[in-house]
Amino acid sequence: MSSPQTVLVYPAPRVRGTVRPPGDKGISHRYALLAAIAQGPSTIRGYSTGGDCASTIACLRALGVDIRQTGEDAGGLQITVAGRGIRGLQAPSAILDAGNSGSTMRMLAGILAAQPFTTSLTGDESLQRRPMRRVIVPLERMGARIGSSDGRPPLVIDGSASLAAIDFQPEVPSAQVKSAVLLAGLHASGTTSVTEPLATRDHTERALAAFGVSVQRAGTTVSIAGGQQLAGVDAEVPGDISSAAFWMAAAASLPGSEIVISGVGLNPTRTGIVDVLRRMGADIDVEEAGRGEAEGEPMGRIVVRHGGARATVISPEEVPGVIDELPVLAALATHGGELSVSGAQELRVKESDRISSLADGLRRMGADIDEQPDGFHVRGSRRLTGGEVDALNDHRLAMAFAVAALGASGPTTIRDAGAAAVSYPEFFSVLESLRA
């Protein structure tokens, strides 16, 4: 189901129900990319239904990979991928389109840097404004040549079949940049390592191990030896905790609320949201599934109830672990309590400038919020009035504004709400089902 471009969200006294969030977006990208360069077929269950992950599939198909959808259930799509091996991709006949997906562009660039042909890679208007120099620099150090528009898409990647390993130390922590370098390192001679200033999510490391690749970790350094072969897998993608965060925040916002989130990923590099929500006053139970980890990714269920509202500070070292959830945490703070975030300047180069866009939208709804260069400060001292806001084609803003709207005194009109389909096409229909 596609989301309408403009939606009207009415206040709700409470939210209750059970939700299975869509397949994790970041894990879906990684499984599809690795399956494409593996030996033999892979079956991936729970693949994200979002537009970003569809962009990854479209790009891989254009590179000669046979990908078929063989089923769909509440958890997402089932796809089969006929792996072409580490050097088996074909030169595309047209420009590859990553749509709105920075993940697709950055991580695919790591694979394309090692292919012996030239590939052009573009995206929508939003993606063409996003910085790519952080992946261009290390990939060129390894031997690829990458043309860009002043460090932004479209990219023209002149790959090299003889990449050289590097020891890379990014200045800004980014799981996508780390992943691009590791994916290029798979094809390089020697051992490639990435040492981050702060640890980021480790989905790529876990996924590589699931496909049979040996990965070494020591502190915030990850190393991979080039020349390893990947074997096809039968894998399940857990539910996306970043999508679940909207329901967690909604349940924490409204007295009498309880939402059960099933089949959700519990990767410890992603569960920082649970710790922050508890500090903000939420009552949360986490139960890991007894069946063990799916391809190294733990899964389980989370039960969230309203428990009060408390003032909370998110410090710079915590930001990488909750970067995607910061907009909805701001929405939660409008329901009472207080939230101060610093060290989150990365939000300014997402699908929108998420700091200014978030502050502007919440202010239009009646919030008391200060915008800062690297974050924001929300004081939930007064009830929102509702109003009219623009999500600016940013899926996380569209959904965050909807969560904030639940506690307002009047309705809220969200323009560009269809952006939610990038990661969660069913979001607004699920929201209606949870009203109690």
CSV table of C-alpha atoms in Angstrom, one decimal:
chain,number,residue,atom,x,y,z
A,1,MET,CA,0.0,0.0,0.0
A,2,SER,CA,1.4,3.4,-0.9
A,3,SER,CA,1.0,6.3,1.5
A,4,PRO,CA,-1.0,9.3,0.3
A,5,GLN,CA,1.0,12.5,-0.2
A,6,THR,CA,-1.0,14.4,2.4
A,7,VAL,CA,-2.5,12.9,5.6
A,8,LEU,CA,-4.5,14.2,8.4
A,9,VAL,CA,-3.6,12.8,11.8
A,10,TYR,CA,-6.0,13.2,14.7
A,11,PRO,CA,-5.1,13.1,18.4
A,12,ALA,CA,-5.5,9.7,20.1
A,13,PRO,CA,-6.2,9.0,23.8
A,14,ARG,CA,-3.9,6.0,23.6
A,15,VAL,CA,-2.5,3.3,21.3
A,16,ARG,CA,-2.7,-0.4,21.8
A,17,GLY,CA,-2.0,-3.5,19.7
A,18,THR,CA,0.7,-5.8,18.2
A,19,VAL,CA,2.9,-4.9,15.3
A,20,ARG,CA,5.4,-6.8,13.1
A,21,PRO,CA,7.7,-4.0,11.7
A,22,PRO,CA,8.9,-4.3,8.1
A,23,GLY,CA,12.2,-6.1,7.4
A,24,ASP,CA,15.2,-4.1,8.6
A,25,LYS,CA,16.2,-1.7,5.8
A,26,GLY,CA,20.0,-1.7,6.5
A,27,ILE,CA,20.2,-5.5,6.8
A,28,SER,CA,18.0,-6.0,3.6
A,29,HIS,CA,20.4,-3.8,1.6
A,30,ARG,CA,23.4,-5.8,2.8
A,31,TYR,CA,22.0,-9.2,2.3
A,32,ALA,CA,21.0,-8.4,-1.3
A,33,LEU,CA,24.4,-6.8,-2.1
A,34,LEU,CA,26.3,-9.8,-0.7
A,35,ALA,CA,24.0,-12.4,-2.3
A,36,ALA,CA,24.6,-10.7,-5.7
A,37,ILE,CA,28.4,-11.4,-5.4
A,38,ALA,CA,28.1,-14.8,-3.7
A,39,GLN,CA,28.6,-18.2,-5.3
A,40,GLY,CA,25.3,-19.9,-5.8
A,41,PRO,CA,21.7,-18.9,-4.9
A,42,SER,CA,20.5,-17.2,-1.8
A,43,THR,CA,16.9,-17.0,-0.4
A,44,ILE,CA,16.2,-13.9,1.7
A,45,ARG,CA,13.0,-13.8,3.8
A,46,GLY,CA,11.6,-10.6,5.4
A,47,TYR,CA,13.3,-8.3,2.8
A,48,SER,CA,12.1,-4.7,3.3
A,49,THR,CA,9.1,-3.6,1.3
A,50,GLY,CA,10.4,0.0,1.4
A,51,GLY,CA,11.3,2.0,-1.7
A,52,ASP,CA,15.0,2.3,-0.7
A,53,CYS,CA,15.5,-1.5,-0.7
A,54,ALA,CA,13.6,-1.8,-4.0
A,55,SER,CA,16.3,0.6,-5.4
A,56,THR,CA,19.0,-1.8,-4.4
A,57,ILE,CA,17.3,-4.6,-6.2
A,58,ALA,CA,16.8,-2.5,-9.3
A,59,CYS,CA,20.4,-1.6,-9.4
A,60,LEU,CA,21.6,-5.2,-9.0
A,61,ARG,CA,19.3,-6.4,-11.7
A,62,ALA,CA,20.8,-3.8,-14.0
A,63,LEU,CA,24.2,-5.3,-13.2
A,64,GLY,CA,23.0,-8.7,-14.5
A,65,VAL,CA,21.8,-10.3,-11.2
A,66,ASP,CA,18.7,-12.5,-11.4
A,67,ILE,CA,16.5,-11.5,-8.5
A,68,ARG,CA,13.0,-12.9,-8.1
A,69,GLN,CA,10.3,-12.2,-5.6
A,70,THR,CA,8.9,-15.6,-4.5
A,71,GLY,CA,6.6,-14.6,-1.7
A,72,GLU,CA,5.5,-12.0,0.8
A,73,ASP,CA,4.1,-12.0,4.4
A,74,ALA,CA,3.7,-9.7,7.3
A,75,GLY,CA,7.5,-9.7,7.8
A,76,GLY,CA,8.3,-8.6,4.2
A,77,LEU,CA,9.2,-10.0,0.8
A,78,GLN,CA,10.9,-13.4,0.1
A,79,ILE,CA,13.4,-13.0,-2.7
A,80,THR,CA,15.8,-15.4,-4.4
A,81,VAL,CA,19.1,-14.1,-5.7
A,82,ALA,CA,21.2,-16.0,-8.2
A,83,GLY,CA,24.7,-15.0,-7.1
A,84,ARG,CA,27.2,-14.1,-9.8
A,85,GLY,CA,30.4,-14.4,-7.8
A,86,ILE,CA,32.9,-11.8,-6.7
A,87,ARG,CA,33.8,-10.8,-10.2
A,88,GLY,CA,30.6,-11.7,-12.0
A,89,LEU,CA,28.7,-8.5,-12.4
A,90,GLN,CA,28.0,-7.1,-15.8
A,91,ALA,CA,28.4,-3.6,-17.1
A,92,PRO,CA,25.0,-1.9,-17.0
A,93,SER,CA,23.5,-0.6,-20.2
A,94,ALA,CA,22.1,2.6,-18.6
A,95,ILE,CA,22.7,4.9,-15.6
A,96,LEU,CA,21.9,3.1,-12.3
A,97,ASP,CA,19.3,4.9,-10.2
A,98,ALA,CA,19.5,4.6,-6.4
A,99,GLY,CA,16.3,6.6,-5.9
A,100,ASN,CA,16.3,8.2,-2.4
A,101,SER,CA,18.7,5.6,-1.0
A,102,GLY,CA,22.0,6.8,0.3
A,103,SER,CA,22.7,3.3,1.6
A,104,THR,CA,22.3,1.9,-1.9
A,105,MET,CA,24.6,4.5,-3.4
A,106,ARG,CA,27.4,4.4,-0.8
A,107,MET,CA,27.6,0.6,-0.3
A,108,LEU,CA,27.1,-0.3,-4.0
A,109,ALA,CA,30.0,2.1,-4.8
A,110,GLY,CA,32.3,-0.2,-2.7
A,111,ILE,CA,31.4,-3.1,-5.0
A,112,LEU,CA,31.5,-1.1,-8.2
A,113,ALA,CA,34.9,0.3,-7.4
A,114,ALA,CA,36.3,-3.2,-8.0
A,115,GLN,CA,34.5,-4.0,-11.2
A,116,PRO,CA,36.5,-3.7,-14.5
A,117,PHE,CA,34.0,-1.4,-16.1
A,118,THR,CA,32.6,2.2,-15.7
A,119,THR,CA,29.3,2.7,-14.0
A,120,SER,CA,27.2,5.9,-13.6
A,121,LEU,CA,25.1,6.0,-10.4
A,122,THR,CA,22.5,8.7,-9.7
A,123,GLY,CA,19.5,9.3,-7.5
A,124,ASP,CA,16.5,11.5,-6.9
A,125,GLU,CA,16.8,15.3,-6.3
A,126,SER,CA,17.2,14.7,-2.5
A,127,LEU,CA,20.0,12.1,-2.9
A,128,GLN,CA,21.8,14.4,-5.4
A,129,ARG,CA,22.3,16.9,-2.6
A,130,ARG,CA,23.9,14.4,-0.2
A,131,PRO,CA,27.7,14.3,0.3
A,132,MET,CA,29.6,11.3,-1.1
A,133,ARG,CA,33.1,12.5,-0.7
A,134,ARG,CA,33.5,10.3,2.4
A,135,VAL,CA,33.2,7.2,0.2
A,136,ILE,CA,34.9,8.7,-2.8
A,137,VAL,CA,38.2,9.4,-0.9
A,138,PRO,CA,38.9,5.9,0.5
A,139,LEU,CA,37.8,4.1,-2.7
A,140,GLU,CA,40.1,6.3,-4.8
A,141,ARG,CA,42.9,5.6,-2.4
A,142,MET,CA,42.3,1.9,-3.2
A,143,GLY,CA,42.6,2.4,-6.9
A,144,ALA,CA,39.2,3.4,-8.3
A,145,ARG,CA,38.5,6.7,-10.1
A,146,ILE,CA,35.3,8.4,-9.2
A,147,GLY,CA,33.8,11.5,-10.9
A,148,SER,CA,31.2,13.5,-9.0
A,149,SER,CA,29.4,16.8,-8.9
A,150,ASP,CA,31.6,18.6,-6.3
A,151,GLY,CA,31.5,15.5,-4.1
A,152,ARG,CA,27.8,14.8,-4.7
A,153,PRO,CA,25.9,12.5,-7.1
A,154,PRO,CA,25.7,11.5,-9.8
A,155,LEU,CA,28.9,9.4,-9.5
A,156,VAL,CA,30.8,8.0,-12.4
A,157,ILE,CA,32.8,5.0,-11.0
A,158,ASP,CA,35.7,3.8,-13.1
A,159,GLY,CA,36.4,0.6,-11.4
A,160,SER,CA,39.7,-1.3,-11.1
A,161,ALA,CA,40.2,-5.1,-11.0
A,162,SER,CA,43.3,-4.5,-9.0
A,163,LEU,CA,42.3,-2.6,-5.9
A,164,ALA,CA,44.9,-2.2,-3.1
A,165,ALA,CA,44.1,-2.7,0.6
A,166,ILE,CA,44.1,0.3,2.9
A,167,ASP,CA,44.0,1.2,6.6
A,168,PHE,CA,41.3,3.8,6.7
A,169,GLN,CA,40.3,6.1,9.6
A,170,PRO,CA,37.2,8.0,8.8
A,171,GLU,CA,36.8,11.4,10.6
A,172,VAL,CA,33.0,10.9,11.0
A,173,PRO,CA,31.6,7.6,12.2
A,174,SER,CA,29.4,6.1,9.4
A,175,ALA,CA,28.3,2.5,9.0
A,176,GLN,CA,27.7,3.1,5.3
A,177,VAL,CA,31.2,4.4,4.7
A,178,LYS,CA,32.7,1.6,6.7
A,179,SER,CA,30.7,-0.9,4.7
A,180,ALA,CA,31.7,0.6,1.3
A,181,VAL,CA,35.4,0.2,2.2
A,182,LEU,CA,35.0,-3.3,3.5
A,183,LEU,CA,33.0,-4.3,0.4
A,184,ALA,CA,35.8,-2.9,-1.8
A,185,GLY,CA,38.3,-4.6,0.5
A,186,LEU,CA,36.8,-8.0,-0.4
A,187,HIS,CA,38.1,-7.5,-3.9
A,188,ALA,CA,41.5,-5.9,-2.9
A,189,SER,CA,44.9,-7.5,-2.6
A,190,GLY,CA,46.0,-7.5,1.1
A,191,THR,CA,44.0,-6.8,4.3
A,192,THR,CA,41.8,-3.7,4.4
A,193,SER,CA,40.9,-2.2,7.8
A,194,VAL,CA,38.6,0.5,9.0
A,195,THR,CA,39.1,2.2,12.4
A,196,GLU,CA,36.2,4.4,13.4
A,197,PRO,CA,36.3,7.2,16.0
A,198,LEU,CA,33.1,5.7,17.5
A,199,ALA,CA,31.7,2.3,16.8
A,200,THR,CA,28.7,2.2,14.4
A,201,ARG,CA,26.2,-0.5,13.6
A,202,ASP,CA,27.8,-3.8,12.7
A,203,HIS,CA,25.3,-5.3,10.3
A,204,THR,CA,27.9,-5.6,7.5
A,205,GLU,CA,30.4,-7.5,9.7
A,206,ARG,CA,27.6,-9.9,10.8
A,207,ALA,CA,26.3,-10.3,7.2
A,208,LEU,CA,29.8,-11.0,5.8
A,209,ALA,CA,30.3,-13.7,8.4
A,210,ALA,CA,26.9,-15.2,7.5
A,211,PHE,CA,28.1,-15.4,3.8
A,212,GLY,CA,31.2,-17.3,4.9
A,213,VAL,CA,33.7,-14.4,5.0
A,214,SER,CA,36.3,-14.1,7.9
A,215,VAL,CA,36.1,-10.7,9.6
A,216,GLN,CA,38.5,-9.6,12.3
A,217,ARG,CA,37.4,-7.1,15.0
A,218,ALA,CA,39.5,-5.3,17.6
A,219,GLY,CA,38.0,-2.4,19.4
A,220,THR,CA,36.6,0.0,16.8
A,221,THR,CA,38.8,-1.6,14.0
A,222,VAL,CA,37.4,-4.0,11.5
A,223,SER,CA,39.6,-5.9,9.1
A,224,ILE,CA,39.0,-8.1,6.1
A,225,ALA,CA,41.4,-10.0,3.8
A,226,GLY,CA,40.8,-9.6,0.1
A,227,GLY,CA,40.1,-12.5,-2.2
A,228,GLN,CA,37.6,-14.4,0.0
A,229,GLN,CA,34.6,-16.1,-1.7
A,230,LEU,CA,31.1,-15.7,-0.5
A,231,ALA,CA,28.6,-18.7,-0.3
A,232,GLY,CA,24.9,-18.2,-0.9
A,233,VAL,CA,22.7,-18.3,2.2
A,234,ASP,CA,19.1,-18.9,3.4
A,235,ALA,CA,18.6,-15.9,5.5
A,236,GLU,CA,15.9,-14.1,7.5
A,237,VAL,CA,15.9,-10.3,7.9
A,238,PRO,CA,14.6,-9.3,11.4
A,239,GLY,CA,12.1,-6.5,11.8
A,240,ASP,CA,13.5,-3.0,11.6
A,241,ILE,CA,14.0,-1.5,15.0
A,242,SER,CA,14.2,2.0,13.5
A,243,SER,CA,10.7,1.5,12.1
A,244,ALA,CA,9.6,0.0,15.4
A,245,ALA,CA,10.9,3.1,17.2
A,246,PHE,CA,7.9,5.0,16.0
A,247,TRP,CA,5.5,2.6,17.8
A,248,MET,CA,7.8,2.5,20.8
A,249,ALA,CA,7.7,6.3,21.1
A,250,ALA,CA,3.9,6.4,20.4
A,251,ALA,CA,3.3,3.9,23.3
A,252,ALA,CA,5.6,5.8,25.6
A,253,SER,CA,3.8,9.1,24.8
A,254,LEU,CA,0.2,8.4,25.8
A,255,PRO,CA,-1.1,7.2,29.2
A,256,GLY,CA,-2.8,3.7,29.0
A,257,SER,CA,-0.9,2.7,25.9
A,258,GLU,CA,0.8,-0.7,25.3
A,259,ILE,CA,2.3,-1.9,22.0
A,260,VAL,CA,3.9,-5.3,21.4
A,261,ILE,CA,6.5,-5.4,18.7
A,262,SER,CA,7.2,-8.9,17.4
A,263,GLY,CA,10.0,-10.3,15.3
A,264,VAL,CA,12.2,-7.2,15.7
A,265,GLY,CA,15.9,-7.1,15.4
A,266,LEU,CA,17.8,-6.8,18.7
A,267,ASN,CA,21.3,-6.1,17.4
A,268,PRO,CA,23.1,-4.5,20.4
A,269,THR,CA,24.5,-1.7,18.1
A,270,ARG,CA,20.9,-0.7,17.3
A,271,THR,CA,19.2,-1.1,20.7
A,272,GLY,CA,20.4,2.3,22.1
A,273,ILE,CA,16.8,3.5,21.4
A,274,VAL,CA,15.6,1.1,24.2
A,275,ASP,CA,18.0,2.6,26.7
A,276,VAL,CA,17.1,6.2,25.7
A,277,LEU,CA,13.3,5.5,25.9
A,278,ARG,CA,13.7,4.0,29.4
A,279,ARG,CA,15.6,7.1,30.5
A,280,MET,CA,12.8,9.2,29.0
A,281,GLY,CA,10.3,7.3,31.2
A,282,ALA,CA,9.0,4.4,29.1
A,283,ASP,CA,8.2,1.0,30.6
A,284,ILE,CA,9.9,-1.5,28.3
A,285,ASP,CA,10.3,-5.3,28.4
A,286,VAL,CA,12.7,-6.9,25.9
A,287,GLU,CA,12.5,-10.7,25.2
A,288,GLU,CA,15.1,-12.3,22.9
A,289,ALA,CA,13.7,-15.2,20.9
A,290,GLY,CA,14.8,-18.5,22.2
A,291,ARG,CA,15.5,-19.9,18.7
A,292,GLY,CA,18.9,-18.2,18.6
A,293,GLU,CA,20.2,-15.6,16.2
A,294,ALA,CA,19.2,-15.4,12.6
A,295,GLU,CA,22.4,-15.2,10.6
A,296,GLY,CA,24.1,-13.6,13.5
A,297,GLU,CA,21.3,-11.0,14.0
A,298,PRO,CA,19.4,-11.5,17.3
A,299,MET,CA,15.6,-11.1,17.2
A,300,GLY,CA,12.8,-11.0,19.7
A,301,ARG,CA,9.9,-8.9,20.9
A,302,ILE,CA,9.6,-5.6,22.7
A,303,VAL,CA,6.7,-4.6,24.8
A,304,VAL,CA,6.4,-0.8,25.5
A,305,ARG,CA,4.0,0.9,27.9
A,306,HIS,CA,3.6,4.5,28.9
A,307,GLY,CA,5.5,5.1,32.1
A,308,GLY,CA,5.8,8.9,32.6
A,309,ALA,CA,8.1,11.6,31.2
A,310,ARG,CA,11.5,12.6,32.3
A,311,ALA,CA,14.2,15.1,31.2
A,312,THR,CA,16.9,13.3,29.1
A,313,VAL,CA,20.3,14.3,27.6
A,314,ILE,CA,21.7,12.4,24.6
A,315,SER,CA,25.5,13.0,24.4
A,316,PRO,CA,27.6,13.0,21.2
A,317,GLU,CA,29.0,9.5,21.9
A,318,GLU,CA,25.5,8.1,22.0
A,319,VAL,CA,24.4,9.7,18.7
A,320,PRO,CA,25.7,7.1,16.2
A,321,GLY,CA,23.6,4.4,17.9
A,322,VAL,CA,20.3,6.3,17.7
A,323,ILE,CA,21.0,8.6,14.7
A,324,ASP,CA,17.9,7.4,12.8
A,325,GLU,CA,15.6,7.6,15.9
A,326,LEU,CA,16.4,11.2,16.9
A,327,PRO,CA,13.4,12.7,15.1
A,328,VAL,CA,10.9,10.4,16.8
A,329,LEU,CA,12.6,10.9,20.2
A,330,ALA,CA,12.1,14.7,19.7
A,331,ALA,CA,8.4,13.9,18.9
A,332,LEU,CA,8.1,11.9,22.2
A,333,ALA,CA,9.6,14.8,24.2
A,334,THR,CA,6.7,17.1,22.9
A,335,HIS,CA,4.3,14.9,25.0
A,336,GLY,CA,6.0,16.0,28.2
A,337,GLY,CA,9.5,15.7,29.7
A,338,GLU,CA,12.5,17.3,28.0
A,339,LEU,CA,15.2,16.2,25.5
A,340,SER,CA,18.6,17.8,24.7
A,341,VAL,CA,20.7,16.3,21.9
A,342,SER,CA,24.2,17.4,20.8
A,343,GLY,CA,26.8,16.0,18.5
A,344,ALA,CA,24.2,15.2,15.8
A,345,GLN,CA,25.4,17.4,13.0
A,346,GLU,CA,25.2,14.4,10.7
A,347,LEU,CA,21.4,15.0,10.7
A,348,ARG,CA,21.9,18.0,8.5
A,349,VAL,CA,23.0,15.9,5.6
A,350,LYS,CA,20.3,13.2,5.6
A,351,GLU,CA,17.2,13.1,3.3
A,352,SER,CA,16.6,16.7,4.5
A,353,ASP,CA,18.4,19.0,7.0
A,354,ARG,CA,16.7,17.0,9.7
A,355,ILE,CA,17.6,19.4,12.5
A,356,SER,CA,16.1,22.6,10.9
A,357,SER,CA,13.2,20.7,9.3
A,358,LEU,CA,12.3,18.9,12.5
A,359,ALA,CA,12.5,22.1,14.6
A,360,ASP,CA,10.4,24.0,12.1
A,361,GLY,CA,7.7,21.3,11.8
A,362,LEU,CA,7.4,20.7,15.5
A,363,ARG,CA,7.3,24.5,16.1
A,364,ARG,CA,4.4,24.8,13.6
A,365,MET,CA,2.6,22.2,15.7
A,366,GLY,CA,3.1,24.3,18.9
A,367,ALA,CA,6.3,22.8,20.3
A,368,ASP,CA,8.9,24.6,22.4
A,369,ILE,CA,12.1,23.6,20.6
A,370,ASP,CA,15.4,25.3,20.1
A,371,GLU,CA,17.6,24.4,17.0
A,372,GLN,CA,21.3,24.2,17.6
A,373,PRO,CA,24.2,23.7,15.2
A,374,ASP,CA,24.6,20.0,16.2
A,375,GLY,CA,21.3,19.1,17.7
A,376,PHE,CA,18.2,20.5,19.4
A,377,HIS,CA,16.5,21.0,22.8
A,378,VAL,CA,12.8,20.1,23.2
A,379,ARG,CA,10.8,21.1,26.2
A,380,GLY,CA,7.4,19.3,26.5
A,381,SER,CA,6.0,22.0,28.8
A,382,ARG,CA,2.9,22.7,26.8
A,383,ARG,CA,0.5,20.6,24.7
A,384,LEU,CA,0.9,20.7,21.0
A,385,THR,CA,-2.0,22.4,19.1
A,386,GLY,CA,-1.6,20.5,15.8
A,387,GLY,CA,-1.3,22.4,12.6
A,388,GLU,CA,0.1,22.0,9.1
A,389,VAL,CA,3.7,20.7,8.5
A,390,ASP,CA,5.8,19.5,5.6
A,391,ALA,CA,7.9,16.3,5.8
A,392,LEU,CA,10.0,17.6,2.9
A,393,ASN,CA,10.2,14.2,1.2
A,394,ASP,CA,11.9,12.8,4.4
A,395,HIS,CA,10.4,9.5,5.6
A,396,ARG,CA,11.5,9.8,9.2
A,397,LEU,CA,10.2,13.3,9.5
A,398,ALA,CA,6.8,12.2,8.1
A,399,MET,CA,6.5,9.4,10.7
A,400,ALA,CA,7.9,11.5,13.6
A,401,PHE,CA,5.4,14.3,13.0
A,402,ALA,CA,2.6,11.7,13.0
A,403,VAL,CA,3.7,10.5,16.5
A,404,ALA,CA,3.9,14.0,17.8
A,405,ALA,CA,0.4,14.7,16.4
A,406,LEU,CA,-1.1,12.0,18.5
A,407,GLY,CA,-0.8,14.1,21.6
A,408,ALA,CA,-2.0,17.4,20.1
A,409,SER,CA,-5.2,19.2,21.0
A,410,GLY,CA,-6.3,19.3,17.4
A,411,PRO,CA,-5.5,17.6,14.1
A,412,THR,CA,-2.3,17.8,12.1
A,413,THR,CA,-1.9,17.9,8.3
A,414,ILE,CA,1.3,16.4,7.1
A,415,ARG,CA,2.3,17.3,3.6
A,416,ASP,CA,4.7,15.0,1.7
A,417,ALA,CA,3.7,12.1,4.0
A,418,GLY,CA,4.0,9.7,1.2
A,419,ALA,CA,7.8,9.8,1.9
A,420,ALA,CA,7.1,7.2,4.6
A,421,ALA,CA,7.0,4.6,1.8
A,422,VAL,CA,10.8,4.8,1.5
A,423,SER,CA,11.1,2.6,4.6
A,424,TYR,CA,7.6,1.8,5.8
A,425,PRO,CA,4.8,1.8,3.1
A,426,GLU,CA,2.2,0.5,5.6
A,427,PHE,CA,3.0,3.1,8.3
A,428,PHE,CA,-0.2,5.2,8.2
A,429,SER,CA,-2.6,2.2,7.9
A,430,VAL,CA,-0.8,0.5,10.9
A,431,LEU,CA,-1.1,3.8,12.9
A,432,GLU,CA,-4.9,3.8,12.4
A,433,SER,CA,-5.1,0.2,13.5
A,434,LEU,CA,-3.4,1.0,16.8
A,435,ARG,CA,-5.9,3.7,17.9
A,436,ALA,CA,-7.7,2.6,21.0
